[in-house]
GROMACS .gro file of N, CA and C in nm:
model
  396
    1UNK      N    1   0.906  -0.349   2.084
    1UNK     CA    2   1.074  -0.393   2.092
    1UNK      C    3   1.116  -0.401   2.240
    2UNK      N    4   1.214  -0.480   2.269
    2UNK     CA    5   1.229  -0.492   2.410
    2UNK      C    6   1.363  -0.524   2.421
    3UNK      N    7   1.444  -0.512   2.529
    3UNK     CA    8   1.583  -0.500   2.589
    3UNK      C    9   1.619  -0.532   2.726
    4UNK      N   10   1.680  -0.641   2.748
    4UNK     CA   11   1.742  -0.681   2.880
    4UNK      C   12   1.867  -0.692   2.897
    5UNK      N   13   1.945  -0.621   2.994
    5UNK     CA   14   2.096  -0.659   3.002
    5UNK      C   15   2.103  -0.693   3.147
    6UNK      N   16   2.231  -0.759   3.181
    6UNK     CA   17   2.267  -0.778   3.295
    6UNK      C   18   2.429  -0.786   3.295
    7UNK      N   19   2.513  -0.781   3.387
    7UNK     CA   20   2.625  -0.794   3.426
    7UNK      C   21   2.655  -0.845   3.563
    8UNK      N   22   2.722  -0.968   3.549
    8UNK     CA   23   2.778  -1.062   3.638
    8UNK      C   24   2.915  -1.093   3.659
    9UNK      N   25   2.994  -1.036   3.745
    9UNK     CA   26   3.158  -1.120   3.741
    9UNK      C   27   3.222  -1.101   3.607
   10UNK      N   28   3.203  -0.968   3.556
   10UNK     CA   29   3.301  -0.971   3.457
   10UNK      C   30   3.249  -1.004   3.325
   11UNK      N   31   3.104  -1.064   3.328
   11UNK     CA   32   3.039  -1.127   3.241
   11UNK      C   33   2.915  -1.043   3.183
   12UNK      N   34   2.876  -0.989   3.097
   12UNK     CA   35   2.787  -0.908   3.033
   12UNK      C   36   2.682  -0.994   2.953
   13UNK      N   37   2.544  -0.980   2.956
   13UNK     CA   38   2.441  -1.032   2.860
   13UNK      C   39   2.329  -0.936   2.831
   14UNK      N   40   2.307  -0.973   2.718
   14UNK     CA   41   2.208  -0.850   2.643
   14UNK      C   42   2.116  -0.954   2.561
   15UNK      N   43   1.982  -0.912   2.583
   15UNK     CA   44   1.888  -0.971   2.495
   15UNK      C   45   1.792  -0.861   2.432
   16UNK      N   46   1.778  -0.873   2.326
   16UNK     CA   47   1.713  -0.755   2.257
   16UNK      C   48   1.629  -0.815   2.139
   17UNK      N   49   1.499  -0.763   2.097
   17UNK     CA   50   1.404  -0.808   2.012
   17UNK      C   51   1.303  -0.699   1.964
   18UNK      N   52   1.264  -0.743   1.884
   18UNK     CA   53   1.162  -0.662   1.812
   18UNK      C   54   1.063  -0.746   1.695
   19UNK      N   55   0.923  -0.678   1.684
   19UNK     CA   56   0.824  -0.706   1.620
   19UNK      C   57   0.803  -0.614   1.498
   20UNK      N   58   0.817  -0.677   1.361
   20UNK     CA   59   0.779  -0.595   1.251
   20UNK      C   60   0.672  -0.654   1.177
   21UNK      N   61   0.620  -0.594   1.053
   21UNK     CA   62   0.535  -0.669   0.992
   21UNK      C   63   0.601  -0.787   0.909
   22UNK      N   64   0.743  -0.764   0.902
   22UNK     CA   65   0.801  -0.896   0.853
   22UNK      C   66   0.833  -0.995   0.932
   23UNK      N   67   0.793  -0.997   1.106
   23UNK     CA   68   0.823  -1.085   1.148
   23UNK      C   69   0.910  -1.047   1.292
   24UNK      N   70   0.957  -1.124   1.351
   24UNK     CA   71   1.029  -1.117   1.476
   24UNK      C   72   1.181  -1.123   1.482
   25UNK      N   73   1.266  -1.031   1.516
   25UNK     CA   74   1.388  -1.044   1.520
   25UNK      C   75   1.440  -1.043   1.658
   26UNK      N   76   1.556  -1.108   1.679
   26UNK     CA   77   1.581  -1.101   1.824
   26UNK      C   78   1.775  -1.143   1.810
   27UNK      N   79   1.807  -1.108   1.939
   27UNK     CA   80   1.981  -1.111   1.947
   27UNK      C   81   2.011  -1.115   2.089
   28UNK      N   82   2.099  -1.221   2.087
   28UNK     CA   83   2.127  -1.232   2.233
   28UNK      C   84   2.280  -1.243   2.208
   29UNK      N   85   2.340  -1.135   2.303
   29UNK     CA   86   2.513  -1.100   2.309
   29UNK      C   87   2.545  -1.139   2.440
   30UNK      N   88   2.686  -1.173   2.422
   30UNK     CA   89   2.751  -1.204   2.570
   30UNK      C   90   2.886  -1.151   2.555
   31UNK      N   91   2.947  -1.096   2.664
   31UNK     CA   92   3.080  -1.045   2.633
   31UNK      C   93   3.154  -1.086   2.768
   32UNK      N   94   3.282  -1.103   2.787
   32UNK     CA   95   3.332  -1.160   2.900
   32UNK      C   96   3.494  -1.113   2.904
   33UNK      N   97   3.472  -1.000   3.018
   33UNK     CA   98   3.627  -0.943   3.039
   33UNK      C   99   3.733  -1.060   3.115
   34UNK      N  100   3.815  -1.127   2.987
   34UNK     CA  101   3.895  -1.225   3.055
   34UNK      C  102   3.990  -1.154   3.150
   35UNK      N  103   4.027  -1.056   3.114
   35UNK     CA  104   4.130  -0.982   3.237
   35UNK      C  105   4.130  -0.846   3.202
   36UNK      N  106   4.229  -0.744   3.241
   36UNK     CA  107   4.226  -0.615   3.202
   36UNK      C  108   4.253  -0.577   3.063
   37UNK      N  109   4.296  -0.658   2.980
   37UNK     CA  110   4.330  -0.637   2.825
   37UNK      C  111   4.274  -0.721   2.752
   38UNK      N  112   4.207  -0.826   2.770
   38UNK     CA  113   4.160  -0.919   2.656
   38UNK      C  114   3.989  -0.945   2.699
   39UNK      N  115   3.935  -0.902   2.586
   39UNK     CA  116   3.781  -0.901   2.598
   39UNK      C  117   3.721  -1.031   2.519
   40UNK      N  118   3.636  -1.135   2.540
   40UNK     CA  119   3.611  -1.243   2.454
   40UNK      C  120   3.433  -1.207   2.410
   41UNK      N  121   3.367  -1.234   2.321
   41UNK     CA  122   3.226  -1.189   2.274
   41UNK      C  123   3.166  -1.280   2.187
   42UNK      N  124   3.057  -1.315   2.208
   42UNK     CA  125   2.974  -1.411   2.132
   42UNK      C  126   2.827  -1.374   2.111
   43UNK      N  127   2.761  -1.373   2.004
   43UNK     CA  128   2.646  -1.342   2.007
   43UNK      C  129   2.561  -1.397   1.879
   44UNK      N  130   2.428  -1.443   1.902
   44UNK     CA  131   2.330  -1.494   1.773
   44UNK      C  132   2.232  -1.382   1.761
   45UNK      N  133   2.212  -1.367   1.628
   45UNK     CA  134   2.140  -1.282   1.563
   45UNK      C  135   2.033  -1.349   1.463
   46UNK      N  136   1.879  -1.328   1.506
   46UNK     CA  137   1.789  -1.393   1.415
   46UNK      C  138   1.721  -1.284   1.380
   47UNK      N  139   1.710  -1.224   1.252
   47UNK     CA  140   1.655  -1.122   1.173
   47UNK      C  141   1.534  -1.191   1.117
   48UNK      N  142   1.419  -1.112   1.122
   48UNK     CA  143   1.291  -1.179   1.058
   48UNK      C  144   1.299  -1.219   0.928
   49UNK      N  145   1.293  -1.371   0.911
   49UNK     CA  146   1.275  -1.404   0.750
   49UNK      C  147   1.426  -1.452   0.713
   50UNK      N  148   1.526  -1.453   0.809
   50UNK     CA  149   1.672  -1.499   0.762
   50UNK      C  150   1.714  -1.629   0.867
   51UNK      N  151   1.805  -1.653   0.834
   51UNK     CA  152   1.845  -1.784   0.904
   51UNK      C  153   1.949  -1.691   1.017
   52UNK      N  154   1.955  -1.757   1.140
   52UNK     CA  155   2.035  -1.709   1.251
   52UNK      C  156   2.191  -1.693   1.196
   53UNK      N  157   2.252  -1.582   1.272
   53UNK     CA  158   2.388  -1.609   1.249
   53UNK      C  159   2.478  -1.589   1.375
   54UNK      N  160   2.569  -1.641   1.387
   54UNK     CA  161   2.659  -1.665   1.520
   54UNK      C  162   2.768  -1.615   1.506
   55UNK      N  163   2.819  -1.516   1.612
   55UNK     CA  164   2.935  -1.440   1.568
   55UNK      C  165   3.042  -1.480   1.700
   56UNK      N  166   3.188  -1.473   1.698
   56UNK     CA  167   3.241  -1.483   1.825
   56UNK      C  168   3.350  -1.410   1.764
   57UNK      N  169   3.450  -1.337   1.865
   57UNK     CA  170   3.526  -1.250   1.852
   57UNK      C  171   3.613  -1.245   1.978
   58UNK      N  172   3.738  -1.159   1.967
   58UNK     CA  173   3.798  -1.115   2.083
   58UNK      C  174   3.882  -0.999   2.050
   59UNK      N  175   3.885  -0.915   2.158
   59UNK     CA  176   3.968  -0.813   2.161
   59UNK      C  177   4.077  -0.800   2.255
   60UNK      N  178   4.166  -0.705   2.240
   60UNK     CA  179   4.269  -0.700   2.355
   60UNK      C  180   4.350  -0.532   2.312
   61UNK      N  181   4.352  -0.479   2.412
   61UNK     CA  182   4.436  -0.364   2.433
   61UNK      C  183   4.565  -0.330   2.494
   62UNK      N  184   4.671  -0.321   2.459
   62UNK     CA  185   4.776  -0.321   2.557
   62UNK      C  186   4.890  -0.238   2.499
   63UNK      N  187   4.945  -0.128   2.593
   63UNK     CA  188   5.038  -0.020   2.560
   63UNK      C  189   4.985   0.058   2.431
   64UNK      N  190   4.883   0.094   2.421
   64UNK     CA  191   4.849   0.175   2.317
   64UNK      C  192   4.811   0.108   2.132
   65UNK      N  193   4.852  -0.028   2.164
   65UNK     CA  194   4.799  -0.129   2.056
   65UNK      C  195   4.690  -0.199   2.064
   66UNK      N  196   4.575  -0.205   1.963
   66UNK     CA  197   4.463  -0.263   1.998
   66UNK      C  198   4.457  -0.380   1.880
   67UNK      N  199   4.407  -0.488   1.883
   67UNK     CA  200   4.372  -0.589   1.794
   67UNK      C  201   4.223  -0.637   1.821
   68UNK      N  202   4.143  -0.639   1.717
   68UNK     CA  203   4.034  -0.713   1.734
   68UNK      C  204   3.971  -0.806   1.636
   69UNK      N  205   3.894  -0.950   1.662
   69UNK     CA  206   3.871  -1.003   1.544
   69UNK      C  207   3.742  -1.074   1.574
   70UNK      N  208   3.700  -1.105   1.451
   70UNK     CA  209   3.566  -1.133   1.446
   70UNK      C  210   3.510  -1.245   1.366
   71UNK      N  211   3.459  -1.342   1.379
   71UNK     CA  212   3.430  -1.447   1.261
   71UNK      C  213   3.268  -1.485   1.287
   72UNK      N  214   3.209  -1.511   1.177
   72UNK     CA  215   3.053  -1.574   1.180
   72UNK      C  216   3.055  -1.690   1.097
   73UNK      N  217   2.954  -1.775   1.141
   73UNK     CA  218   2.909  -1.886   1.047
   73UNK      C  219   2.853  -1.857   0.916
   74UNK      N  220   2.808  -1.722   0.885
   74UNK     CA  221   2.775  -1.704   0.736
   74UNK      C  222   2.888  -1.665   0.652
   75UNK      N  223   3.033  -1.699   0.683
   75UNK     CA  224   3.127  -1.691   0.624
   75UNK      C  225   3.223  -1.546   0.619
   76UNK      N  226   3.159  -1.477   0.733
   76UNK     CA  227   3.195  -1.324   0.724
   76UNK      C  228   3.311  -1.317   0.850
   77UNK      N  229   3.398  -1.227   0.837
   77UNK     CA  230   3.505  -1.213   0.922
   77UNK      C  231   3.563  -1.072   0.919
   78UNK      N  232   3.614  -1.011   1.038
   78UNK     CA  233   3.680  -0.870   1.045
   78UNK      C  234   3.814  -0.894   1.144
   79UNK      N  235   3.902  -0.830   1.081
   79UNK     CA  236   4.007  -0.800   1.160
   79UNK      C  237   4.042  -0.622   1.181
   80UNK      N  238   4.047  -0.562   1.283
   80UNK     CA  239   4.091  -0.423   1.312
   80UNK      C  240   4.232  -0.417   1.409
   81UNK      N  241   4.312  -0.325   1.378
   81UNK     CA  242   4.424  -0.304   1.417
   81UNK      C  243   4.426  -0.145   1.439
   82UNK      N  244   4.492  -0.098   1.565
   82UNK     CA  245   4.482   0.052   1.613
   82UNK      C  246   4.627   0.038   1.701
   83UNK      N  247   4.647   0.150   1.676
   83UNK     CA  248   4.767   0.244   1.766
   83UNK      C  249   4.730   0.351   1.802
   84UNK      N  250   4.740   0.429   1.956
   84UNK     CA  251   4.694   0.502   2.008
   84UNK      C  252   4.827   0.559   2.090
   85UNK      N  253   4.842   0.694   2.052
   85UNK     CA  254   4.920   0.781   2.127
   85UNK      C  255   4.921   0.891   2.162
   86UNK      N  256   4.926   0.952   2.276
   86UNK     CA  257   4.898   1.087   2.317
   86UNK      C  258   4.748   1.131   2.221
   87UNK      N  259   4.742   1.219   2.153
   87UNK     CA  260   4.605   1.263   2.069
   87UNK      C  261   4.634   1.225   1.925
   88UNK      N  262   4.738   1.109   1.916
   88UNK     CA  263   4.733   1.074   1.757
   88UNK      C  264   4.682   0.885   1.749
   89UNK      N  265   4.600   0.858   1.652
   89UNK     CA  266   4.573   0.755   1.688
   89UNK      C  267   4.590   0.706   1.481
   90UNK      N  268   4.611   0.581   1.482
   90UNK     CA  269   4.621   0.492   1.345
   90UNK      C  270   4.551   0.399   1.363
   91UNK      N  271   4.439   0.362   1.240
   91UNK     CA  272   4.358   0.248   1.250
   91UNK      C  273   4.362   0.148   1.138
   92UNK      N  274   4.335   0.071   1.120
   92UNK     CA  275   4.351  -0.022   1.006
   92UNK      C  276   4.235  -0.158   1.021
   93UNK      N  277   4.149  -0.176   0.927
   93UNK     CA  278   4.044  -0.256   0.928
   93UNK      C  279   4.051  -0.349   0.781
   94UNK      N  280   3.996  -0.489   0.797
   94UNK     CA  281   3.982  -0.565   0.656
   94UNK      C  282   3.884  -0.677   0.694
   95UNK      N  283   3.824  -0.720   0.603
   95UNK     CA  284   3.730  -0.786   0.591
   95UNK      C  285   3.726  -0.920   0.513
   96UNK      N  286   3.626  -1.013   0.499
   96UNK     CA  287   3.658  -1.115   0.385
   96UNK      C  288   3.658  -1.094   0.265
   97UNK      N  289   3.574  -0.971   0.245
   97UNK     CA  290   3.587  -0.912   0.096
   97UNK      C  291   3.723  -0.866   0.044
   98UNK      N  292   3.829  -0.856   0.140
   98UNK     CA  293   3.958  -0.790   0.121
   98UNK      C  294   3.936  -0.648   0.104
   99UNK      N  295   3.824  -0.598   0.148
   99UNK     CA  296   3.772  -0.420   0.176
   99UNK      C  297   3.849  -0.407   0.290
  100UNK      N  298   3.950  -0.284   0.279
  100UNK     CA  299   3.998  -0.262   0.394
  100UNK      C  300   3.979  -0.100   0.402
  101UNK      N  301   4.025  -0.035   0.554
  101UNK     CA  302   4.014   0.089   0.538
  101UNK      C  303   4.117   0.137   0.632
  102UNK      N  304   4.209   0.250   0.603
  102UNK     CA  305   4.280   0.287   0.702
  102UNK      C  306   4.273   0.464   0.740
  103UNK      N  307   4.296   0.481   0.856
  103UNK     CA  308   4.261   0.630   0.922
  103UNK      C  309   4.368   0.663   1.001
  104UNK      N  310   4.391   0.833   1.003
  104UNK     CA  311   4.472   0.875   1.113
  104UNK      C  312   4.397   0.973   1.142
  105UNK      N  313   4.407   0.984   1.284
  105UNK     CA  314   4.326   1.101   1.378
  105UNK      C  315   4.445   1.164   1.454
  106UNK      N  316   4.425   1.295   1.472
  106UNK     CA  317   4.488   1.359   1.551
  106UNK      C  318   4.424   1.466   1.648
  107UNK      N  319   4.436   1.458   1.771
  107UNK     CA  320   4.356   1.590   1.836
  107UNK      C  321   4.419   1.738   1.845
  108UNK      N  322   4.388   1.837   1.763
  108UNK     CA  323   4.466   1.953   1.755
  108UNK      C  324   4.444   2.027   1.862
  109UNK      N  325   4.372   2.005   1.944
  109UNK     CA  326   4.349   2.106   2.061
  109UNK      C  327   4.240   2.198   2.056
  110UNK      N  328   4.199   2.247   2.162
  110UNK     CA  329   4.067   2.334   2.151
  110UNK      C  330   3.933   2.279   2.094
  111UNK      N  331   3.916   2.131   2.104
  111UNK     CA  332   3.786   2.099   2.044
  111UNK      C  333   3.824   2.036   1.902
  112UNK      N  334   3.921   2.089   1.816
  112UNK     CA  335   3.962   2.083   1.690
  112UNK      C  336   4.018   1.925   1.678
  113UNK      N  337   3.960   1.859   1.578
  113UNK     CA  338   4.063   1.740   1.555
  113UNK      C  339   4.075   1.723   1.392
  114UNK      N  340   4.156   1.654   1.348
  114UNK     CA  341   4.181   1.633   1.212
  114UNK      C  342   4.174   1.503   1.168
  115UNK      N  343   4.136   1.447   1.077
  115UNK     CA  344   4.106   1.296   1.046
  115UNK      C  345   4.138   1.272   0.896
  116UNK      N  346   4.219   1.188   0.853
  116UNK     CA  347   4.200   1.146   0.691
  116UNK      C  348   4.228   1.007   0.709
  117UNK      N  349   4.196   0.945   0.574
  117UNK     CA  350   4.163   0.814   0.558
  117UNK      C  351   4.161   0.758   0.394
  118UNK      N  352   4.174   0.646   0.366
  118UNK     CA  353   4.179   0.586   0.233
  118UNK      C  354   4.113   0.454   0.270
  119UNK      N  355   4.072   0.388   0.148
  119UNK     CA  356   3.995   0.264   0.137
  119UNK      C  357   4.030   0.179   0.030
  120UNK      N  358   4.001   0.051   0.019
  120UNK     CA  359   4.012  -0.024  -0.091
  120UNK      C  360   3.967   0.000  -0.216
  121UNK      N  361   3.848   0.092  -0.209
  121UNK     CA  362   3.786   0.147  -0.336
  121UNK      C  363   3.825   0.260  -0.369
  122UNK      N  364   3.959   0.311  -0.364
  122UNK     CA  365   4.049   0.417  -0.403
  122UNK      C  366   3.961   0.550  -0.370
  123UNK      N  367   3.895   0.549  -0.254
  123UNK     CA  368   3.827   0.648  -0.197
  123UNK      C  369   3.924   0.729  -0.060
  124UNK      N  370   3.937   0.844  -0.065
  124UNK     CA  371   4.030   0.911   0.060
  124UNK      C  372   3.944   1.049   0.085
  125UNK      N  373   3.993   1.075   0.199
  125UNK     CA  374   3.928   1.201   0.237
  125UNK      C  375   4.029   1.260   0.338
  126UNK      N  376   4.013   1.383   0.394
  126UNK     CA  377   4.100   1.461   0.488
  126UNK      C  378   4.006   1.582   0.544
  127UNK      N  379   4.012   1.583   0.653
  127UNK     CA  380   3.922   1.712   0.720
  127UNK      C  381   3.925   1.771   0.861
  128UNK      N  382   3.894   1.833   0.919
  128UNK     CA  383   3.885   1.913   1.069
  128UNK      C  384   3.739   1.911   1.082
  129UNK      N  385   3.774   1.866   1.253
  129UNK     CA  386   3.609   1.880   1.295
  129UNK      C  387   3.637   1.957   1.409
  130UNK      N  388   3.512   2.023   1.481
  130UNK     CA  389   3.527   2.100   1.580
  130UNK      C  390   3.393   2.066   1.681
  131UNK      N  391   3.452   2.066   1.801
  131UNK     CA  392   3.355   1.998   1.910
  131UNK      C  393   3.327   2.156   2.028
  132UNK      N  394   3.236   2.177   2.036
  132UNK     CA  395   3.261   2.297   2.137
  132UNK      C  396   3.165   2.267   2.258
   0.00000   0.00000   0.00000
């Protein structure tokens, strides 16, 4: 496998590849920081034995609100929304299958974090994690 990357004037390029028994896989990705709040991305992936997939996207964050969109030539897309204030965050994501997830995270202090979430498949969870 191999990987090479470079950053020039707010534009980053990454080339990766690997050789397996099923063939060669490669990816070329580019991101451009349009300004302090907006980033544009594009990539092409060629997985061994499959057609290549080209993806374009954009993301922005302003005053704690984040929006990220991405679309590919294989009819897939994602939209992610978020809001962060202090140690509290809300996120919501949806894709072309109408599959969605919603999460809430709160920093409790002392390395403890509470997280809860639900999704379009009627799954839900809640828990506390600790990091020392």
